[in-house]
Amino acid sequence: MKILAPVSSLSEALPLIESGARELYCGLSPAAWGKEHGENIWLNRRGPGKANLADSEELEKIVALAHRKETKVFLTMNQPGYVKALYPDLISFVRDTLSIGVDALIMADPGLIRRVKEKEPAAVIHVSSLASVLNSSSIGFFRSLGAQRIIFPRYLDLQVLHKMIEASERDLEFEVFILNDGCVFEEGFCHVSHAFGGAFCHNPAWSYKLREISAGGNKVSRLPAGGETFQQNVDEYKRWLWLGIKNFGGFPGPGGYPLGMCGLCALPALQALGIASLKIVGREASLRKKAAGVKLVRKTLDLLEAGCSESELRERAKELKGVPGLCRSGYMCYYR
Amino acid sequence: MEWALAIPQGINLKRLDDPWAESALTPVAHVRAVMEKVLGPVRFSRLYFGQEFCEKALPAAGELEEVLAAAHAAGLAFTLVTPYVTETALARSEELLERLVRLAPRAEVVVNDWGLLYLLSRKFPTLVPVLGRLMNKILRDPRLSGYRLGKGEVSTPFQMSYLAGPAMQTLLEEFKVRRIELDYPPQGLDPHLPDWGYRSSLYVPLAVITTGRICLMNAWGMEKEEKFKTSRQACDRKCRFYWLEMSDPSGQVRKSRDWRIVQKGNTVFYLQREDFLAKGLEEAARTGVNRIVFQPEPI
């Protein structure tokens, strides 16, 4: 299994590769795109700023460097859907990026995938988690469009992943999330934009009033058996948000490794499933956090490759992460 | 205008006898008054059965049969609404479609999952696919404001959808999709909706903000280690008994005269107030929407 790391500048590429990444992904936010289409229409799911590379020259240099180090570079074009006015520029953009050697394009829009494969049959397409590929029939749909890799959405448990992969053709690669950043809701079915004040769902201020449904004036409520009040449930939800979704406020653990969502304990199972690539989330994160994440996954993979048993690996991964109490809560686990 | 009455589960079947019965979530009488004021008398000619959000709430085949028979007896055309599904519920979805195709081979099926659309085209070609409202990817962000909102005859980028592009039109044509479904977004409907090339439906009075497989309501009463897990299939369906009114004291999501924000089960909606609802229905009539789906309970 290869480690796939986010990169948002040329200066990050070498340290990430030296830390153990064998695949890099990035986005591009060229000035000409913003000038033509405005600041609200983004080429990928991250806006102009530190998450994206500024220009194709920088991308070209990253690709050249990565290829010298036998590392592949993938480019995000992962909006769930692009309107037709953007298509001429998108196709031209695809041609330019392929010509400089980008190894694959990460996409979610089925129409764009179809059009790119028509225009550039050699383009390698990875289907983004934004496409919400949750079942084997959906894998079949995107395979029929010419996709070569499926990036599974978060929180598909190991049993479901096993069934999906078993039911699919063998000519596809599969990628899963391994570290950092959760999403409360299904990314591909979320109709809000982080551009309008951040994540709608992360907001810890949300207040919930429980309303009972009545039928003909009679309450039909049914309280849970354990006696937990709904407010206690909400308090626990906010704790889960803080630990897993908001990555413990971005603070690292005692060993300097990132906290938050993680799939390290599942590495033996993911290997048995034939997963090709382990994705570390966070293009906008600091290099320090990205490199620490890559090193953490690399160390855990080394243990696996050295023949560490599943239970031993689980314990060692928790030791590396440095917060066994939080690990035991399960609130930082992608695969529970 | 075609009118469809939507019920999420078999236990809501009594609404067929009295579509305007009170609802826990929706001020039905007010919604009816707005619909009739804008579009004239409402006469339901179609029943939508099912929901778009939760695989755990997929109906049993027997339930489908009962509802289908009731729709037939009431002289209503039938549409089965399906949610996004993981592999766990794919087989159950297929069984449901098998039952449907035996009983009503030309029924409509609303899909909110590319896999279910693919399944329909491969195994159930007589059923009529409709692309559900989770698939149009139009933003429904209550924070959209100012210059991003629609201004009449000129389409704004936030009103448009990838479905209107030639690539998606061709792809959906191959999958025999002729109808797409919409919510009324804060930025308004695209004034050029008729040029998209589909028939279209509008849901009222609830619009979907976001939905997911991790369910706050399902977690209530569970041991901590069991909360917020997707692998847990057991669900006691507390969403049948409760819903949540949401507010944001931080002001990131402001109170609005246009809607209230509510959560039912695993999904957050805005429930449209009268003036905003009327505006949406007026725009729907202007932009060629030819079906209104009245859905007082979404899940």
XYZ file of C-alpha atoms in Angstrom:
635
model
C 0.000 0.000 0.000
C 1.277 3.435 -0.953
C 0.985 6.558 1.132
C -0.795 9.395 -0.685
C 0.031 12.800 0.744
C -1.347 16.277 0.052
C 1.064 18.850 -1.363
C 0.423 22.542 -1.803
C 3.823 23.905 -2.792
C 7.043 22.807 -4.469
C 8.930 23.168 -1.198
C 6.734 20.503 0.399
C 7.223 17.828 -2.234
C 10.688 16.558 -1.328
C 10.167 16.449 2.450
C 6.937 14.505 1.957
C 8.584 12.044 -0.412
C 11.526 11.641 1.961
C 9.049 11.024 4.792
C 7.555 8.092 2.877
C 4.902 9.362 0.465
C 4.865 7.483 -2.843
C 1.927 9.387 -4.252
C 1.114 13.104 -4.008
C -2.115 14.943 -4.733
C -2.629 18.629 -5.229
C -4.924 21.251 -6.645
C -4.272 24.202 -8.844
C -5.822 27.646 -8.645
C -4.426 29.540 -11.626
C -4.877 33.300 -11.635
C -6.351 33.159 -15.133
C -9.135 30.854 -13.910
C -10.145 33.252 -11.145
C -9.993 36.193 -13.524
C -12.210 34.446 -16.047
C -14.730 32.783 -13.734
C -14.688 34.847 -10.525
C -13.601 34.119 -6.996
C -16.614 31.939 -6.175
C -16.176 29.379 -8.931
C -13.391 27.080 -7.864
C -11.543 24.628 -10.054
C -11.504 22.121 -7.177
C -13.001 21.833 -3.712
C -10.527 24.246 -2.168
C -10.516 27.924 -2.907
C -7.629 30.162 -3.858
C -5.122 30.257 -1.021
C -2.684 27.984 0.675
C -4.422 24.693 -0.223
C -3.693 25.081 -3.931
C -0.654 25.533 -6.133
C -0.562 28.952 -7.727
C 0.383 28.018 -11.283
C 1.148 25.209 -13.686
C 4.885 25.992 -13.607
C 4.963 24.960 -9.964
C 2.936 21.846 -10.785
C 5.373 20.986 -13.567
C 8.317 21.253 -11.181
C 6.577 19.054 -8.606
C 5.802 16.443 -11.257
C 9.415 16.438 -12.493
C 10.777 16.118 -8.967
C 8.275 13.447 -7.960
C 8.916 11.372 -11.069
C 12.655 11.462 -10.423
C 11.817 9.955 -7.027
C 9.430 7.362 -8.539
C 6.444 9.115 -7.027
C 3.182 9.832 -8.830
C 1.268 13.122 -8.795
C -2.511 13.390 -8.984
C -4.483 16.566 -9.602
C -7.862 17.359 -8.035
C -10.723 18.486 -10.235
C -13.156 17.212 -7.679
C -16.181 19.463 -7.692
C -19.285 17.255 -7.688
C -20.479 19.015 -10.847
C -19.195 21.667 -13.252
C -21.569 23.856 -15.247
C -21.319 23.830 -19.029
C -19.775 27.287 -19.371
C -16.635 25.926 -17.713
C -16.155 22.936 -20.016
C -13.939 24.529 -22.702
C -11.542 25.780 -20.038
C -11.690 22.487 -18.155
C -10.783 20.435 -21.213
C -7.981 22.799 -22.098
C -6.779 22.632 -18.491
C -6.821 18.823 -18.591
C -4.736 18.831 -21.789
C -2.184 21.170 -20.263
C -1.830 19.171 -17.076
C -1.553 15.851 -18.888
C 1.114 17.318 -21.140
C 3.263 18.141 -18.139
C 3.003 14.588 -16.880
C 0.320 14.562 -14.178
C -0.365 10.880 -13.532
C -4.085 11.000 -12.760
C -7.026 13.354 -12.356
C -9.292 13.143 -9.318
C -12.883 13.754 -10.420
C -16.450 13.335 -9.199
C -18.556 14.729 -12.061
C -19.616 11.797 -14.289
C -20.183 14.104 -17.254
C -16.693 15.529 -16.998
C -15.181 12.051 -16.646
C -17.013 10.935 -19.780
C -15.939 14.035 -21.725
C -12.291 13.824 -20.635
C -12.108 10.144 -21.611
C -13.566 11.042 -25.033
C -11.090 13.833 -25.607
C -8.072 12.333 -23.847
C -8.519 8.537 -23.759
C -5.165 8.022 -22.055
C -6.127 10.178 -19.070
C -6.168 8.199 -15.844
C -9.223 9.008 -13.729
C -9.545 8.498 -9.989
C -13.115 8.829 -8.760
C -13.262 11.260 -5.846
C -14.964 10.516 -2.549
C -17.266 13.382 -3.551
C -18.888 10.977 -6.010
C -20.193 8.956 -3.042
C -19.313 5.514 -4.353
C -21.024 3.537 -1.611
C -21.811 0.256 -3.365
C -20.491 -2.121 -6.015
C -23.057 -1.006 -8.568
C -21.730 2.524 -8.252
C -18.223 1.158 -8.794
C -19.566 -0.487 -11.967
C -21.081 2.829 -13.094
C -17.792 4.713 -12.814
C -15.817 1.827 -14.306
C -18.132 2.001 -17.320
C -17.110 5.658 -17.717
C -13.440 4.659 -17.832
C -12.299 5.268 -14.244
C -9.238 3.371 -13.029
C -9.345 4.040 -9.295
C -12.137 4.486 -6.770
C -11.564 6.642 -3.684
C -13.967 5.323 -1.097
C -15.860 7.868 1.012
C -15.169 8.017 4.741
C -16.726 5.614 7.249
C -17.409 2.669 4.987
C -16.674 -0.105 7.433
C -14.299 -2.938 6.622
C -17.035 -5.484 6.026
C -18.784 -3.204 3.537
C -15.477 -2.456 1.783
C -14.803 -6.182 1.554
C -18.186 -6.860 -0.059
C -17.832 -3.962 -2.492
C -14.386 -5.012 -3.626
C -15.373 -8.679 -3.874
C -18.292 -7.756 -6.107
C -16.192 -5.564 -8.415
C -13.978 -6.148 -11.428
C -10.319 -6.805 -10.709
C -8.945 -4.135 -13.026
C -9.629 -1.264 -10.617
C -7.528 0.225 -7.847
C -9.005 1.285 -4.527
C -7.997 4.098 -2.204
C -9.136 4.781 1.360
C -8.794 7.555 3.917
C -6.126 6.857 6.537
C -5.504 10.109 8.459
C -6.962 13.521 9.396
C -10.259 15.338 9.028
C -13.671 13.830 9.307
C -16.921 14.973 7.798
C -20.144 14.810 9.798
C -22.316 14.317 6.744
C -21.888 12.538 3.416
C -19.496 14.802 1.555
C -21.079 14.203 -1.840
C -24.584 15.017 -0.603
C -23.716 18.146 1.350
C -25.237 21.215 -0.289
C -23.344 23.891 1.594
C -20.046 25.555 0.809
C -17.162 26.122 3.204
C -16.681 29.414 1.352
C -19.650 30.964 3.158
C -18.253 30.949 6.672
C -16.629 27.561 7.126
C -18.140 24.144 7.642
C -21.856 24.362 8.348
C -21.778 21.116 10.311
C -18.658 21.718 12.450
C -20.134 24.739 14.153
C -20.052 23.831 17.865
C -22.655 26.491 18.615
C -25.558 24.604 17.042
C -28.386 24.287 19.517
C -31.010 21.547 19.183
C -34.533 21.606 20.549
C -36.090 18.177 20.669
C -39.637 18.174 19.301
C -41.936 15.264 19.893
C -44.249 14.062 17.206
C -47.845 13.888 18.266
C -50.681 12.137 16.505
C -54.182 13.418 17.087
C -53.053 15.229 20.213
C -51.392 12.129 21.698
C -47.671 12.122 22.189
C -46.023 9.166 20.523
C -42.527 9.720 21.871
C -40.341 6.806 22.827
C -37.459 7.482 25.180
C -34.329 5.353 24.935
C -34.004 2.667 27.574
C -30.731 3.794 29.168
C -32.089 7.065 30.529
C -29.747 9.320 28.585
C -31.277 12.733 27.963
C -31.113 14.148 24.487
C -28.926 16.997 25.703
C -26.409 14.450 27.051
C -26.406 12.894 23.591
C -25.768 16.310 22.031
C -22.928 16.965 24.499
C -21.333 13.674 23.496
C -21.854 14.548 19.831
C -19.941 17.775 20.371
C -17.136 15.816 22.020
C -17.012 13.522 18.988
C -16.954 16.589 16.718
C -14.014 18.019 18.638
C -11.972 14.813 18.702
C -12.673 13.288 15.339
C -14.026 15.921 13.034
C -12.115 18.960 14.254
C -8.945 16.954 14.968
C -8.716 17.851 18.641
C -8.563 21.491 17.663
C -5.554 20.809 15.423
C -3.229 20.105 18.349
C -0.728 17.286 17.798
C -0.308 14.362 20.175
C 2.692 14.072 22.547
C 4.839 12.466 19.831
C 4.126 15.318 17.440
C 1.790 13.234 15.291
C -1.610 14.580 14.244
C -4.712 13.682 16.224
C -8.156 13.335 14.717
C -9.565 10.763 12.328
C -7.313 7.787 11.726
C -7.360 4.283 10.246
C -3.982 2.935 11.385
C -5.418 0.031 13.401
C -7.184 -1.166 10.250
C -3.994 -1.401 8.144
C -3.786 -5.231 8.275
C -7.399 -5.509 7.129
C -6.926 -2.853 4.446
C -3.886 -4.726 3.171
C -5.895 -7.961 3.039
C -8.568 -6.143 1.014
C -5.968 -5.208 -1.583
C -6.229 -1.453 -1.004
C -3.672 0.299 -3.230
C -3.421 3.686 -1.629
C -3.796 5.342 1.793
C -4.932 8.937 1.648
C -3.809 11.568 4.141
C -6.266 14.478 4.143
C -5.414 18.159 4.464
C -4.018 20.127 1.546
C -4.255 23.311 3.588
C -2.331 21.899 6.579
C 1.221 22.911 7.448
C 4.139 20.942 6.059
C 4.987 19.952 9.609
C 1.599 18.307 10.064
C 1.653 16.690 6.621
C 5.157 15.263 7.093
C 4.321 14.038 10.602
C 1.264 12.285 9.191
C 3.278 10.592 6.445
C 5.922 9.446 8.961
C 3.248 8.064 11.286
C 1.641 6.006 8.534
C 5.076 4.892 7.261
C 6.138 3.707 10.724
C 2.935 1.741 11.138
C 3.287 0.224 7.675
C 6.859 -0.761 8.547
C 5.533 -2.652 11.545
C 3.017 -4.428 9.337
C 5.630 -5.296 6.732
C 7.937 -6.583 9.486
C 5.304 -9.179 10.340
C 3.729 -7.550 13.372
C 0.521 -9.347 14.368
C -2.787 -7.528 14.028
C -3.300 -7.079 17.760
C 0.304 -6.024 18.324
C 0.099 -3.542 15.474
C -3.027 -2.036 16.976
C -1.263 -1.477 20.285
C 1.867 -0.090 18.669
C -0.176 2.283 16.493
C -1.908 3.618 19.597
C 1.464 4.058 21.307
C 2.771 5.972 18.304
C -0.267 8.202 18.234
C 0.414 8.836 21.899
C -3.153 9.211 23.202
C -4.370 5.680 24.018
C -7.288 6.997 26.068
C -8.639 8.982 23.141
C -7.983 6.030 20.827
C -10.067 3.795 23.092
C -13.036 6.189 22.717
C -13.255 5.169 19.066
C -14.151 8.754 18.206
C -11.006 9.145 16.089
C -11.546 5.951 14.059
C -12.468 5.902 10.382
C -13.057 2.148 10.614
C -15.082 1.278 13.739
C -49.228 21.149 -13.009
C -49.008 17.578 -11.768
C -49.343 17.166 -7.988
C -47.630 14.343 -6.122
C -48.216 13.439 -2.499
C -45.116 12.006 -0.794
C -45.113 9.613 2.140
C -41.878 8.147 3.494
C -43.192 4.947 5.059
C -46.145 2.577 5.097
C -47.265 3.916 8.474
C -47.965 7.252 6.767
C -50.440 5.618 4.383
C -53.408 7.169 6.190
C -52.371 10.479 4.645
C -53.755 9.120 1.397
C -57.264 9.452 2.890
C -56.569 12.917 4.255
C -53.609 14.626 2.555
C -54.159 17.767 4.611
C -54.035 16.098 8.022
C -51.786 17.859 10.514
C -48.104 16.974 10.477
C -45.594 17.143 13.283
C -43.111 19.017 11.176
C -45.011 20.868 8.483
C -47.753 23.483 8.897
C -49.867 21.659 6.347
C -52.794 24.097 6.233
C -50.485 27.053 5.567
C -48.572 25.184 2.897
C -51.802 24.160 1.214
C -53.067 27.737 1.271
C -49.871 28.985 -0.385
C -49.877 26.231 -2.997
C -53.497 26.892 -3.933
C -53.050 30.662 -3.941
C -50.121 30.450 -6.339
C -51.033 27.486 -8.482
C -54.762 26.891 -8.025
C -56.576 23.856 -6.638
C -54.362 20.949 -5.651
C -55.457 17.571 -6.945
C -53.000 14.751 -6.282
C -52.598 12.339 -9.158
C -49.412 10.587 -8.050
C -48.062 8.994 -4.899
C -44.371 9.166 -3.981
C -43.425 6.406 -1.585
C -40.087 6.117 0.218
C -37.336 8.535 1.116
C -33.949 9.665 -0.113
C -31.829 9.674 3.000
C -31.544 6.480 4.987
C -30.958 2.906 3.890
C -32.090 1.684 7.297
C -35.547 3.039 6.507
C -35.917 1.184 3.196
C -39.405 -0.285 3.092
C -39.986 -4.010 3.201
C -41.269 -5.609 0.006
C -44.632 -6.305 1.678
C -44.929 -2.649 2.681
C -44.251 -1.613 -0.894
C -46.948 -3.984 -2.089
C -49.484 -2.575 0.369
C -48.764 1.038 -0.564
C -48.764 0.269 -4.274
C -52.181 -1.374 -3.934
C -53.497 1.639 -2.015
C -52.177 4.017 -4.690
C -53.802 1.906 -7.388
C -57.111 1.851 -5.504
C -56.987 5.631 -5.163
C -56.278 6.029 -8.870
C -52.804 7.484 -8.287
C -49.733 6.913 -10.438
C -46.814 5.502 -8.437
C -43.231 6.601 -7.828
C -40.827 4.714 -5.568
C -38.264 6.998 -3.919
C -34.911 5.413 -3.056
C -32.036 6.616 -0.863
C -28.283 6.456 -1.370
C -27.244 2.977 -0.297
C -24.106 1.213 0.852
C -23.366 -2.345 -0.182
C -25.287 -3.449 2.913
C -28.578 -2.247 1.459
C -27.853 -2.809 -2.230
C -29.317 -6.310 -2.263
C -32.432 -5.160 -0.371
C -32.848 -2.334 -2.882
C -32.613 -4.819 -5.719
C -35.238 -7.056 -4.083
C -37.519 -4.059 -3.757
C -37.071 -3.214 -7.432
C -37.737 -6.845 -8.365
C -41.014 -6.697 -6.481
C -41.897 -3.353 -8.035
C -41.183 -4.443 -11.581
C -43.404 -7.497 -11.134
C -46.306 -5.422 -9.838
C -45.891 -2.186 -11.790
C -43.388 -2.669 -14.605
C -43.574 0.941 -15.771
C -43.489 2.652 -12.397
C -41.140 5.539 -11.732
C -38.128 5.165 -9.456
C -36.379 8.213 -7.999
C -32.656 7.475 -7.636
C -30.195 9.320 -5.442
C -27.239 7.032 -6.063
C -25.317 6.405 -9.296
C -25.210 2.717 -8.417
C -28.990 2.443 -8.296
C -29.304 4.256 -11.631
C -26.807 1.774 -13.107
C -28.726 -1.137 -11.580
C -32.006 0.121 -13.036
C -30.565 0.452 -16.505
C -29.000 -3.013 -16.427
C -31.681 -5.074 -14.730
C -34.946 -3.155 -14.731
C -35.158 -1.350 -18.068
C -38.941 -0.966 -17.977
C -38.905 1.051 -14.765
C -38.674 4.791 -15.367
C -35.672 6.449 -13.679
C -35.968 9.935 -12.188
C -32.834 11.698 -10.981
C -33.430 12.660 -7.341
C -32.771 16.012 -5.733
C -29.543 14.866 -4.059
C -28.039 14.466 -7.516
C -28.364 17.976 -8.974
C -25.571 19.388 -6.734
C -27.142 22.836 -6.568
C -26.085 24.577 -3.350
C -28.779 24.951 -0.737
C -26.699 26.875 1.770
C -28.758 29.072 4.119
C -25.751 31.404 4.274
C -25.959 32.284 0.563
C -26.729 35.967 0.370
C -26.020 39.254 -1.356
C -24.723 39.296 -4.887
C -24.733 35.508 -5.088
C -28.523 35.458 -5.131
C -30.455 35.363 -8.393
C -31.494 38.612 -10.031
C -34.208 37.846 -12.536
C -33.558 36.737 -16.073
C -29.812 36.231 -15.970
C -28.686 32.841 -14.669
C -26.160 32.991 -11.871
C -23.514 30.282 -11.458
C -25.160 29.166 -8.214
C -28.485 28.583 -9.947
C -27.022 26.452 -12.700
C -26.282 22.754 -12.477
C -23.881 20.387 -14.167
C -26.996 18.505 -15.319
C -27.563 21.256 -17.883
C -24.267 20.571 -19.648
C -24.120 18.517 -22.851
C -21.923 15.840 -21.254
C -24.465 15.057 -18.531
C -27.397 15.441 -20.910
C -25.898 12.774 -23.165
C -25.017 10.483 -20.288
C -28.455 10.752 -18.693
C -30.104 10.212 -22.074
C -28.247 6.893 -22.271
C -29.689 6.015 -18.872
C -33.160 7.097 -20.021
C -33.434 9.850 -17.439
C -36.013 12.377 -18.631
C -36.980 13.927 -15.280
C -34.862 15.587 -12.622
C -35.867 16.778 -9.180
C -35.171 20.051 -7.406
C -35.448 21.945 -4.176
C -36.077 25.664 -4.192
C -32.654 27.095 -3.265
C -31.994 30.432 -1.508
C -30.572 31.767 -4.777
C -33.732 30.873 -6.717
C -34.291 28.578 -9.672
C -32.346 29.061 -12.890
C -34.524 31.254 -15.129
C -33.246 29.121 -18.014
C -34.330 25.829 -16.448
C -36.388 24.925 -19.560
C -33.137 24.854 -21.558
C -31.697 22.104 -19.372
C -33.588 19.542 -21.434
C -35.475 17.640 -18.724
C -38.890 17.609 -17.142
C -38.548 18.783 -13.574
C -40.177 18.362 -10.169
C -40.004 20.656 -7.154
C -40.250 19.446 -3.561
C -42.143 21.494 -0.972
C -41.972 22.591 1.772
C -38.657 21.076 2.943
C -35.334 21.524 1.126
C -32.281 19.401 1.902
C -29.219 21.130 3.303
C -27.135 18.068 4.113
C -27.464 14.373 4.893
C -25.162 11.612 6.065
C -24.770 8.091 7.369
C -23.823 9.195 10.891
C -27.056 9.891 12.736
C -27.383 12.065 15.843
C -30.846 10.704 16.578
C -29.762 7.087 16.169
C -26.929 7.674 18.671
C -29.312 8.779 21.423
C -29.384 6.231 24.237
C -26.444 4.188 22.949
C -23.303 3.389 24.905
C -20.599 5.921 24.066
C -18.499 3.430 22.127
C -21.481 2.655 19.901
C -22.380 6.259 19.092
C -21.723 7.875 15.698
C -20.840 4.604 13.989
C -21.905 3.724 10.481
C -21.273 0.019 10.895
C -24.133 -0.343 13.336
C -27.147 -1.436 11.334
C -29.614 -1.696 14.206
C -31.873 1.334 14.440
C -34.956 1.815 16.565
C -36.136 4.578 14.232
C -36.461 7.332 16.794
C -36.875 9.641 13.797
C -40.501 8.453 13.727
C -41.067 10.021 17.123
C -38.874 13.125 17.192
C -37.423 15.893 15.108
C -35.010 18.688 15.987
C -35.328 22.439 15.678
C -31.868 23.924 15.112
C -30.535 27.373 15.876
C -27.094 28.896 15.841
C -26.489 31.384 18.665
C -23.064 32.192 17.191
C -24.779 33.859 14.221
C -22.776 31.982 11.576
C -26.143 30.762 10.302
C -28.551 33.613 10.932
C -32.223 33.379 11.721
C -34.214 33.883 8.574
C -37.682 35.090 7.726
C -37.588 32.637 4.829
C -37.178 29.336 6.669
C -36.576 27.388 9.871
C -33.723 24.900 10.053
C -34.722 21.449 11.228
C -33.173 18.001 11.443
C -35.142 14.815 10.949
C -33.185 11.607 11.390
C -29.867 11.900 9.575
C -30.772 14.914 7.438
C -30.874 18.694 7.897
C -33.510 20.703 6.028
C -34.817 24.204 5.752
C -38.559 24.340 6.165
C -39.810 27.126 3.942
C -42.015 29.864 5.362
C -44.970 31.193 3.418
C -43.500 34.080 1.381
C -40.406 32.133 0.387
C -42.523 29.108 -0.464
C -44.799 31.248 -2.626
C -41.786 32.726 -4.407
C -40.489 29.241 -5.151
C -43.825 28.079 -6.534
C -44.135 31.195 -8.707
C -40.658 30.608 -10.112
C -41.470 26.945 -10.634
C -44.491 27.876 -12.738
C -42.435 30.403 -14.713
C -39.567 28.029 -15.393
C -41.586 25.078 -16.627
C -41.496 22.857 -13.541
C -44.411 20.538 -14.210
C -44.639 18.532 -10.993
C -44.873 19.644 -7.375
C -44.043 17.018 -4.769
C -45.804 17.825 -1.508
C -43.768 16.097 1.186
C -44.953 16.990 4.683
C -42.753 14.344 6.337
C -39.412 13.687 4.626
C -38.289 10.604 6.551
